[in-house]
PDB file of C-alpha atoms in Angstrom:
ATOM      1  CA  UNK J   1      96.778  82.591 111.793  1.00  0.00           C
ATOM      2  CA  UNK J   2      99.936  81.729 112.684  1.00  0.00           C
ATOM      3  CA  UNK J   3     100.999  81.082 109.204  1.00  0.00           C
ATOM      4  CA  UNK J   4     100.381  85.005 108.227  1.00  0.00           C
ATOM      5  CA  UNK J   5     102.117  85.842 111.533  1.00  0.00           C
ATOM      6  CA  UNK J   6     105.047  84.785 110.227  1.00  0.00           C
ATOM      7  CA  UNK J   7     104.646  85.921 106.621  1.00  0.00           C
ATOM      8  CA  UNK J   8     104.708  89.486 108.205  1.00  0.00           C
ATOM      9  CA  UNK J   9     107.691  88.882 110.183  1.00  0.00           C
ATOM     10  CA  UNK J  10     109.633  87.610 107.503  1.00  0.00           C
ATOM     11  CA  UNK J  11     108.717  90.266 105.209  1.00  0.00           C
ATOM     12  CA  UNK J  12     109.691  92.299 107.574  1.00  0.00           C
ATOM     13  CA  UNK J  13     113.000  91.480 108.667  1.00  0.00           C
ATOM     14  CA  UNK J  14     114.312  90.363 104.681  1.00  0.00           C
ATOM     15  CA  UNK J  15     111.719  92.989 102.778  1.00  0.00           C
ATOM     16  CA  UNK J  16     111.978  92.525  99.089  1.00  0.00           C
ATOM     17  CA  UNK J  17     113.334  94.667  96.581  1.00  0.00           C
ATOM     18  CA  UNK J  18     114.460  96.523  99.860  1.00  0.00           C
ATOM     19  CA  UNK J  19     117.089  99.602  99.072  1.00  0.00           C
ATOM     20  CA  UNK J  20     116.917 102.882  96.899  1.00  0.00           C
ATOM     21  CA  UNK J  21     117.793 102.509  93.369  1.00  0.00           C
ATOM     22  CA  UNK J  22     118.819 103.991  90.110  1.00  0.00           C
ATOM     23  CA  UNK J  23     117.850 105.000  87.651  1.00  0.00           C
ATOM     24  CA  UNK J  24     114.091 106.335  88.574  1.00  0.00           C
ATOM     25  CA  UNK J  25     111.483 107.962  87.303  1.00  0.00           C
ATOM     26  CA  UNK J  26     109.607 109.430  90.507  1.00  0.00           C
ATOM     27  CA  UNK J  27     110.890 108.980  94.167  1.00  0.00           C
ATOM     28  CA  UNK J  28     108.272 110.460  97.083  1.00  0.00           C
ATOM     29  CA  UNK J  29     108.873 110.525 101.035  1.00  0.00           C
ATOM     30  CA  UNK J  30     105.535 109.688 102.796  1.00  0.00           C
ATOM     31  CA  UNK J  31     104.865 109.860 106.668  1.00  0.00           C
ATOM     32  CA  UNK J  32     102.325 108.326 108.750  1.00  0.00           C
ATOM     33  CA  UNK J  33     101.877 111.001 111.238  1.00  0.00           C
ATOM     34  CA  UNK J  34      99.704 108.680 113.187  1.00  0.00           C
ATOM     35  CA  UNK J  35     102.664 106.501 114.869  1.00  0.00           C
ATOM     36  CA  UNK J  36     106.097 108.242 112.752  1.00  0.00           C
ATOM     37  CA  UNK J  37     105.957 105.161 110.175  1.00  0.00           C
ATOM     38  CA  UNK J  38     108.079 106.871 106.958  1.00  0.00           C
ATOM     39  CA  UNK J  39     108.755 105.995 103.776  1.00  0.00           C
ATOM     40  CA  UNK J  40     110.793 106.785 100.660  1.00  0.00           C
ATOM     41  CA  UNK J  41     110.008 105.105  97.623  1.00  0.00           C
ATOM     42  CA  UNK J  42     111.411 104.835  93.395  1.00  0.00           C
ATOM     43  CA  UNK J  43     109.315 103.649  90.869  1.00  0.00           C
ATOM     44  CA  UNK J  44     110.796 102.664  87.294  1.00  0.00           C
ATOM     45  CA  UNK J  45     108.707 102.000  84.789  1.00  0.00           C
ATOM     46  CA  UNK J  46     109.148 100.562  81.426  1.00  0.00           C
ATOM     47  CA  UNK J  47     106.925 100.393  78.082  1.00  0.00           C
ATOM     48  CA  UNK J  48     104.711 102.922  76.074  1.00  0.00           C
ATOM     49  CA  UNK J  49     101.535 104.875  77.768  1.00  0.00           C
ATOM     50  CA  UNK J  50      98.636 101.745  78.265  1.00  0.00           C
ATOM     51  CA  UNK J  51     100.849  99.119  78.680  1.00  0.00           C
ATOM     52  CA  UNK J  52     103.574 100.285  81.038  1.00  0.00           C
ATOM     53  CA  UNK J  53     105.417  97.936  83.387  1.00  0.00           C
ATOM     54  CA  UNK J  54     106.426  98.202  86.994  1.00  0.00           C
ATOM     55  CA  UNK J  55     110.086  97.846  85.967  1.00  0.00           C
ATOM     56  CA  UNK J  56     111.457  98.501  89.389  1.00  0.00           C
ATOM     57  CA  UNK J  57     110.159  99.445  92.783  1.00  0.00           C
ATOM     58  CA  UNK J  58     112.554 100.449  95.265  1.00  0.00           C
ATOM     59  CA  UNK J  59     112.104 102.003  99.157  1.00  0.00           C
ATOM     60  CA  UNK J  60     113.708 103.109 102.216  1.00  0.00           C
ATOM     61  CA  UNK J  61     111.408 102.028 104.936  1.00  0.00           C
ATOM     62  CA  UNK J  62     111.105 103.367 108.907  1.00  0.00           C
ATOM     63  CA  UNK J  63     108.427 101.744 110.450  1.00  0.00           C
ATOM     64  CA  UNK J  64     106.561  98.813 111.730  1.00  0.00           C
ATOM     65  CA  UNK J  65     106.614  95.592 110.730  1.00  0.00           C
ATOM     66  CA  UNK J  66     103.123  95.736 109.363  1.00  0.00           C
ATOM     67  CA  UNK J  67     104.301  98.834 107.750  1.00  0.00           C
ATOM     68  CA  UNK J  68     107.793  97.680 106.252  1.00  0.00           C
ATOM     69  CA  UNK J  69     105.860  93.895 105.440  1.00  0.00           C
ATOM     70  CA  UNK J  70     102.832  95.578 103.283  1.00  0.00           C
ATOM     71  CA  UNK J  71     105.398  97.447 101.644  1.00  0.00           C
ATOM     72  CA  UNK J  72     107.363  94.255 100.861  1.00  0.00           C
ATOM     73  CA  UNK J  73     104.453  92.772 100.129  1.00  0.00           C
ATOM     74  CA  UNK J  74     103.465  95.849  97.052  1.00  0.00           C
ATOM     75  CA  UNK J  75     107.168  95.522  95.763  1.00  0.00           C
ATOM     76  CA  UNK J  76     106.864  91.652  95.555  1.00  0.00           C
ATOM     77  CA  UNK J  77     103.464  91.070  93.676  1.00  0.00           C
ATOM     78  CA  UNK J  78     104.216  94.151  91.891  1.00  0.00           C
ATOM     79  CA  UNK J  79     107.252  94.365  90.274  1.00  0.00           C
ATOM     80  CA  UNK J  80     107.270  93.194  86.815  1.00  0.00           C
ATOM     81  CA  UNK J  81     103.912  93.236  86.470  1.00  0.00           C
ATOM     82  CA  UNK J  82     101.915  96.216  84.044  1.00  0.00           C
ATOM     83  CA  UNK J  83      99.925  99.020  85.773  1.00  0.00           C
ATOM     84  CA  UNK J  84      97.033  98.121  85.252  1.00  0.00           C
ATOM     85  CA  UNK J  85      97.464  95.052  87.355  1.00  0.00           C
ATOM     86  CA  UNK J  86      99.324  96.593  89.928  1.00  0.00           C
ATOM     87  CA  UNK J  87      96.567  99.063  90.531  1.00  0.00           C
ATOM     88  CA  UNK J  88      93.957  96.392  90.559  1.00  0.00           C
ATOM     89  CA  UNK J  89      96.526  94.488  93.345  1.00  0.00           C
ATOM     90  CA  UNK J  90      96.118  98.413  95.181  1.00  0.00           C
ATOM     91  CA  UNK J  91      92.291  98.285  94.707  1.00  0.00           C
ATOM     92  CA  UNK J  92      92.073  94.706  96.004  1.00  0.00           C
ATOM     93  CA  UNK J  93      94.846  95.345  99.048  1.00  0.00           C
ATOM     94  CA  UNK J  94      92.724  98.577  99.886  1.00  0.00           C
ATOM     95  CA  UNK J  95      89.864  97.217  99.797  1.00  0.00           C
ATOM     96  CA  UNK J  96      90.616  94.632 102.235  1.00  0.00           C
ATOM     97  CA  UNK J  97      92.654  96.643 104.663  1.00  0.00           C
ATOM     98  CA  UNK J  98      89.436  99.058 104.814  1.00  0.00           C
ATOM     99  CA  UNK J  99      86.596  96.539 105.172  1.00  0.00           C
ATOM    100  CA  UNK J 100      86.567  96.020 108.674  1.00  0.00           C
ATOM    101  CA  UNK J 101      87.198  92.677 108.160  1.00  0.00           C
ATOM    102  CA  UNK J 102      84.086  91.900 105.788  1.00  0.00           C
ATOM    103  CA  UNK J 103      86.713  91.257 103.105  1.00  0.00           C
ATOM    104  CA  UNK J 104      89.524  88.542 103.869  1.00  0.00           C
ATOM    105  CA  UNK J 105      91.544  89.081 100.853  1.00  0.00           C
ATOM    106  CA  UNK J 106      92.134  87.310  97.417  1.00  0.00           C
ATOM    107  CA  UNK J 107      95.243  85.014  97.412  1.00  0.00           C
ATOM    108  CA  UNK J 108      95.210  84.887  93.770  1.00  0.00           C
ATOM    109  CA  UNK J 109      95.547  88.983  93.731  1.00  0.00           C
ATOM    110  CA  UNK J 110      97.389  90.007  96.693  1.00  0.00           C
ATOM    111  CA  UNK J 111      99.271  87.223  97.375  1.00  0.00           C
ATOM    112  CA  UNK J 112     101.342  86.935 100.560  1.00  0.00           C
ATOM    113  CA  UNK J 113      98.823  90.718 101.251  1.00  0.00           C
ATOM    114  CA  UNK J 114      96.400  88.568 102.548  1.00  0.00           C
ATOM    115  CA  UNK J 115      98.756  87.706 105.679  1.00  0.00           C
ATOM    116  CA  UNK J 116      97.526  91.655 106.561  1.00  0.00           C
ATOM    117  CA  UNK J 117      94.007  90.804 106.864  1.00  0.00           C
ATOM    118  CA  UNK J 118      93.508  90.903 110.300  1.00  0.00           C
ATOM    119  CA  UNK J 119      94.762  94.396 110.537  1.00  0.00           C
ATOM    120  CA  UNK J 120      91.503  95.434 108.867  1.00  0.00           C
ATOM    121  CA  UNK J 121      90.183  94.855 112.312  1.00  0.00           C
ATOM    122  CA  UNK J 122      92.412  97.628 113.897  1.00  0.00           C
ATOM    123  CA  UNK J 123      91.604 100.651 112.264  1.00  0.00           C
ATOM    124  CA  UNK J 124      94.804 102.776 113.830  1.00  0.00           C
ATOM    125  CA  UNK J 125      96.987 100.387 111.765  1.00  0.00           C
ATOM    126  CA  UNK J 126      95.303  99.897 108.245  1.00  0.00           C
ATOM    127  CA  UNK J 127      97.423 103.409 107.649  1.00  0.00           C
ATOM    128  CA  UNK J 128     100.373 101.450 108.474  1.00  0.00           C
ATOM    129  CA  UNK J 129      99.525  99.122 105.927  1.00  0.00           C
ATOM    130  CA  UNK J 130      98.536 101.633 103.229  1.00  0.00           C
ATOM    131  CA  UNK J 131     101.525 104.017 103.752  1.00  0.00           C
ATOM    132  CA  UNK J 132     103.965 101.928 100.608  1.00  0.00           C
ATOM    133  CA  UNK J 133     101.003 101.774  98.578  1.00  0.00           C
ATOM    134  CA  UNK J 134      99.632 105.178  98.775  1.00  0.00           C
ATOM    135  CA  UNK J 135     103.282 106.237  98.178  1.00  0.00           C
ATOM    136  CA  UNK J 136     103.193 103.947  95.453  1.00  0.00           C
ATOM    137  CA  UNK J 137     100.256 105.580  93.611  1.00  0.00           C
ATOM    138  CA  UNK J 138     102.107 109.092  94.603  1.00  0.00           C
ATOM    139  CA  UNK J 139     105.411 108.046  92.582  1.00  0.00           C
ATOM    140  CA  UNK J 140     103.434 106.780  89.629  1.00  0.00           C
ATOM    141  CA  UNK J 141     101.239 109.910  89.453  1.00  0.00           C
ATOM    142  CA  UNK J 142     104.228 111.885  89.616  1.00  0.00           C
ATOM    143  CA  UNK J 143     106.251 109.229  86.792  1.00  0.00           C
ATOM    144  CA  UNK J 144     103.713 110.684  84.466  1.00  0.00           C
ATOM    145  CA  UNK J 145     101.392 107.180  84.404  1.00  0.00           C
ATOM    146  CA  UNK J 146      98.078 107.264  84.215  1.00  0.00           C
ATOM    147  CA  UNK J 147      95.605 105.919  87.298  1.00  0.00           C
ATOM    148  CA  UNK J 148      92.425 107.443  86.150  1.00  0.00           C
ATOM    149  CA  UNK J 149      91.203 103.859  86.232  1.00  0.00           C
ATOM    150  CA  UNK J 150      92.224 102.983  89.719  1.00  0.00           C
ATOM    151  CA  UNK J 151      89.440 100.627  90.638  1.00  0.00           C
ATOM    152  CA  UNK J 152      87.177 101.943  93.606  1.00  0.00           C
ATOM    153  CA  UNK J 153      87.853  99.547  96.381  1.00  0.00           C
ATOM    154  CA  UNK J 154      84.852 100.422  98.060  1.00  0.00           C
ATOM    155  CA  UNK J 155      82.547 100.175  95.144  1.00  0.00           C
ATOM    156  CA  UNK J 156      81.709  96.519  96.545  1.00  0.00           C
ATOM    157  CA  UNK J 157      81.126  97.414  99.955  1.00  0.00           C
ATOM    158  CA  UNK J 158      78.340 100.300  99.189  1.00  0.00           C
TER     159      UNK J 158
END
């Protein structure tokens, strides 16, 4: 426990890939109204339609630490990595953050995400956690990509 303690406080005070930057191909704001968390965040991506590439991920973060950590977290597993594993890293981080702790998280997937587990156990913060990535499917929506096949992160837990 203490371990993932500190894996969200260092993501949070040194988040990766931290920092607008150009060029872009989408850039959204997102707010969690909730507690005033905010977020502005660039996605690049690179490659032809089915096997695009996270090229760059870039964000201005207000917020929390779990907020500005989960973020660091998504631009950290995800960057350089194609869509469609990116949005199976969003499926699996969702999936966790909304099981009510019946899901503790693959290491091999998320990564350093599974430090976030426990806030599946506090539902008033798993919107913290999900504000970078939902703003992450928002900028890649609006980039043009395609995530039709965004896995169902609750399909397991029906």
């Amino acid at each position: 426990m203490d371990l993932y303690q500190q894996l969200i406080l260092d993501h949070s005070k040194n988040p990766q890939h931290a920092g607008l930057r150009d060029p872009f191909d989408a850039e959204v704001h997102h707010v969690n109204t909730s507690c005033g968390d905010e977020i502005t965040l660039r996605v690049k991506l690179a490659g032809e339609a089915g096997e695009q590439v996270l090229e760059d991920l870039s964000y201005d973060a207000i917020g929390c630490s779990i907020s500005v950590a989960s973020t660091s977290i998504l631009a950290e597993e995800c960057t350089g990595q194609r869509l469609a594993e990116t949005l199976e890293t969003y499926a699996a981080m969702k999936g966790m953050l909304t099981s009510r702790g019946k899901d503790s998280g693959d290491e091999e997937v998320i990564g350093d995400g599974v430090a976030l587990a426990g806030v599946a156990q506090y539902p008033a913060r798993v919107k913290c956690a999900l504000l970078g990535w939902s703003a992450y499917l928002d900028a890649l929506a609006r980039a043009g990509a395609d995530i039709s096949t965004t896995p169902d992160p609750t399909e397991d837990l029906r």
